[in-house]
Amino acid sequence: LMKTHMVTTGYNFEGYKITKYINIIQSEIVLGTGFISEISATVTDTLGISSTTMSNKLSTAKHEAQYDLVRKSIKSGANATIGIDFDITTLRNNILVVSATGTAVVVEPEL
């Protein structure tokens, strides 16, 4: 089901109609940056270049949040998730929270 579950940041799928809105779903991933990542980020900030280490951590966290979101959507009886949005929040001690939200829906091909 994970491979066939449709996802979009938009609010519809070309050639499909939404037949049921199930619920708003959400997922949060908490990510500690770690000592090495912080040093790497400080150096890259000083040099004015992008931090591959931090970018990879954020990408991994967003992927995990989306995976959990889809899992919850499937569990609710949906075959698609629309309106997916990510928010990133920084907490104290360099802890990041990646939140993903979306709407679990049932879609069917248009005839």
CSV table of C-alpha atoms in Angstrom, one decimal:
chain,number,residue,atom,x,y,z
A,1,LEU,CA,0.0,0.0,0.0
A,2,MET,CA,2.9,2.4,0.7
A,3,LYS,CA,4.0,2.2,-3.0
A,4,THR,CA,0.5,2.8,-4.4
A,5,HIS,CA,-0.5,5.5,-2.0
A,6,MET,CA,-0.8,8.8,-3.8
A,7,VAL,CA,0.7,11.9,-2.2
A,8,THR,CA,0.8,15.6,-3.3
A,9,THR,CA,1.4,19.0,-1.9
A,10,GLY,CA,-1.5,20.1,-4.0
A,11,TYR,CA,-5.2,19.5,-3.4
A,12,ASN,CA,-6.1,17.1,-6.3
A,13,PHE,CA,-4.8,14.5,-8.7
A,14,GLU,CA,-5.2,14.9,-12.4
A,15,GLY,CA,-7.7,12.3,-13.6
A,16,TYR,CA,-8.9,11.4,-10.1
A,17,LYS,CA,-11.8,12.7,-8.0
A,18,ILE,CA,-11.9,12.9,-4.2
A,19,THR,CA,-14.8,10.8,-3.0
A,20,LYS,CA,-14.1,11.1,0.8
A,21,TYR,CA,-12.2,13.4,3.1
A,22,ILE,CA,-11.2,11.3,6.1
A,23,ASN,CA,-9.2,13.5,8.4
A,24,ILE,CA,-6.2,15.8,8.9
A,25,ILE,CA,-3.1,13.8,9.8
A,26,GLN,CA,0.2,14.9,11.2
A,27,SER,CA,3.6,13.5,12.0
A,28,GLU,CA,6.5,15.0,14.0
A,29,ILE,CA,10.2,13.9,13.9
A,30,VAL,CA,12.5,15.3,16.5
A,31,LEU,CA,16.1,15.5,15.4
A,32,GLY,CA,19.2,16.3,17.5
A,33,THR,CA,21.9,17.9,15.4
A,34,GLY,CA,24.8,16.4,17.3
A,35,PHE,CA,28.2,17.8,18.0
A,36,ILE,CA,29.9,17.0,14.7
A,37,SER,CA,26.9,18.4,12.7
A,38,GLU,CA,27.1,21.7,14.7
A,39,ILE,CA,30.8,22.1,14.1
A,40,SER,CA,30.3,21.4,10.4
A,41,ALA,CA,27.4,23.9,10.2
A,42,THR,CA,29.5,26.5,12.0
A,43,VAL,CA,32.4,26.1,9.6
A,44,THR,CA,30.1,26.2,6.5
A,45,ASP,CA,28.3,29.3,7.9
A,46,THR,CA,31.6,31.0,8.4
A,47,LEU,CA,32.7,30.2,4.9
A,48,GLY,CA,29.3,31.0,3.4
A,49,ILE,CA,28.7,27.6,1.8
A,50,SER,CA,26.0,25.1,2.3
A,51,SER,CA,26.2,22.4,5.0
A,52,THR,CA,25.8,19.0,3.4
A,53,THR,CA,25.7,17.3,6.8
A,54,MET,CA,22.7,19.4,8.0
A,55,SER,CA,21.0,19.2,4.6
A,56,ASN,CA,21.2,15.4,4.7
A,57,LYS,CA,19.8,15.3,8.3
A,58,LEU,CA,16.9,17.6,7.3
A,59,SER,CA,16.2,15.5,4.2
A,60,THR,CA,16.2,12.3,6.2
A,61,ALA,CA,13.9,13.8,8.8
A,62,LYS,CA,11.4,15.1,6.2
A,63,HIS,CA,11.5,11.6,4.5
A,64,GLU,CA,10.7,9.9,7.8
A,65,ALA,CA,7.9,12.4,8.6
A,66,GLN,CA,6.4,11.8,5.2
A,67,TYR,CA,6.7,8.0,5.6
A,68,ASP,CA,4.9,8.2,9.0
A,69,LEU,CA,2.3,10.5,7.5
A,70,VAL,CA,1.5,8.1,4.7
A,71,ARG,CA,1.4,5.2,7.2
A,72,LYS,CA,-1.2,7.0,9.3
A,73,SER,CA,-3.2,7.9,6.2
A,74,ILE,CA,-3.3,4.3,5.1
A,75,LYS,CA,-4.3,3.2,8.6
A,76,SER,CA,-7.2,5.7,8.5
A,77,GLY,CA,-8.5,4.0,5.3
A,78,ALA,CA,-7.3,6.5,2.8
A,79,ASN,CA,-5.6,5.7,-0.5
A,80,ALA,CA,-4.1,9.2,-0.9
A,81,THR,CA,-2.8,12.2,1.0
A,82,ILE,CA,-3.3,15.8,-0.2
A,83,GLY,CA,-2.0,19.2,0.9
A,84,ILE,CA,1.2,17.8,2.4
A,85,ASP,CA,3.2,20.6,4.1
A,86,PHE,CA,6.4,20.5,6.1
A,87,ASP,CA,7.4,22.9,9.0
A,88,ILE,CA,10.8,23.0,10.7
A,89,THR,CA,11.1,24.4,14.2
A,90,THR,CA,14.3,24.8,16.2
A,91,LEU,CA,14.1,24.1,20.0
A,92,ARG,CA,16.8,24.8,22.6
A,93,ASN,CA,20.0,22.8,22.5
A,94,ASN,CA,20.0,22.7,18.7
A,95,ILE,CA,17.1,20.2,18.5
A,96,LEU,CA,15.0,20.4,15.3
A,97,VAL,CA,11.4,19.3,14.9
A,98,VAL,CA,10.2,18.5,11.5
A,99,SER,CA,6.4,18.4,11.3
A,100,ALA,CA,4.4,17.1,8.3
A,101,THR,CA,0.6,17.6,7.9
A,102,GLY,CA,-1.8,16.6,5.2
A,103,THR,CA,-5.3,15.4,4.6
A,104,ALA,CA,-6.1,11.7,4.2
A,105,VAL,CA,-8.6,11.2,1.4
A,106,VAL,CA,-10.1,8.5,-0.8
A,107,VAL,CA,-9.7,9.1,-4.5
A,108,GLU,CA,-11.1,7.2,-7.5
A,109,PRO,CA,-10.3,7.5,-11.2
A,110,GLU,CA,-12.6,9.8,-13.1
A,111,LEU,CA,-14.6,8.1,-15.8
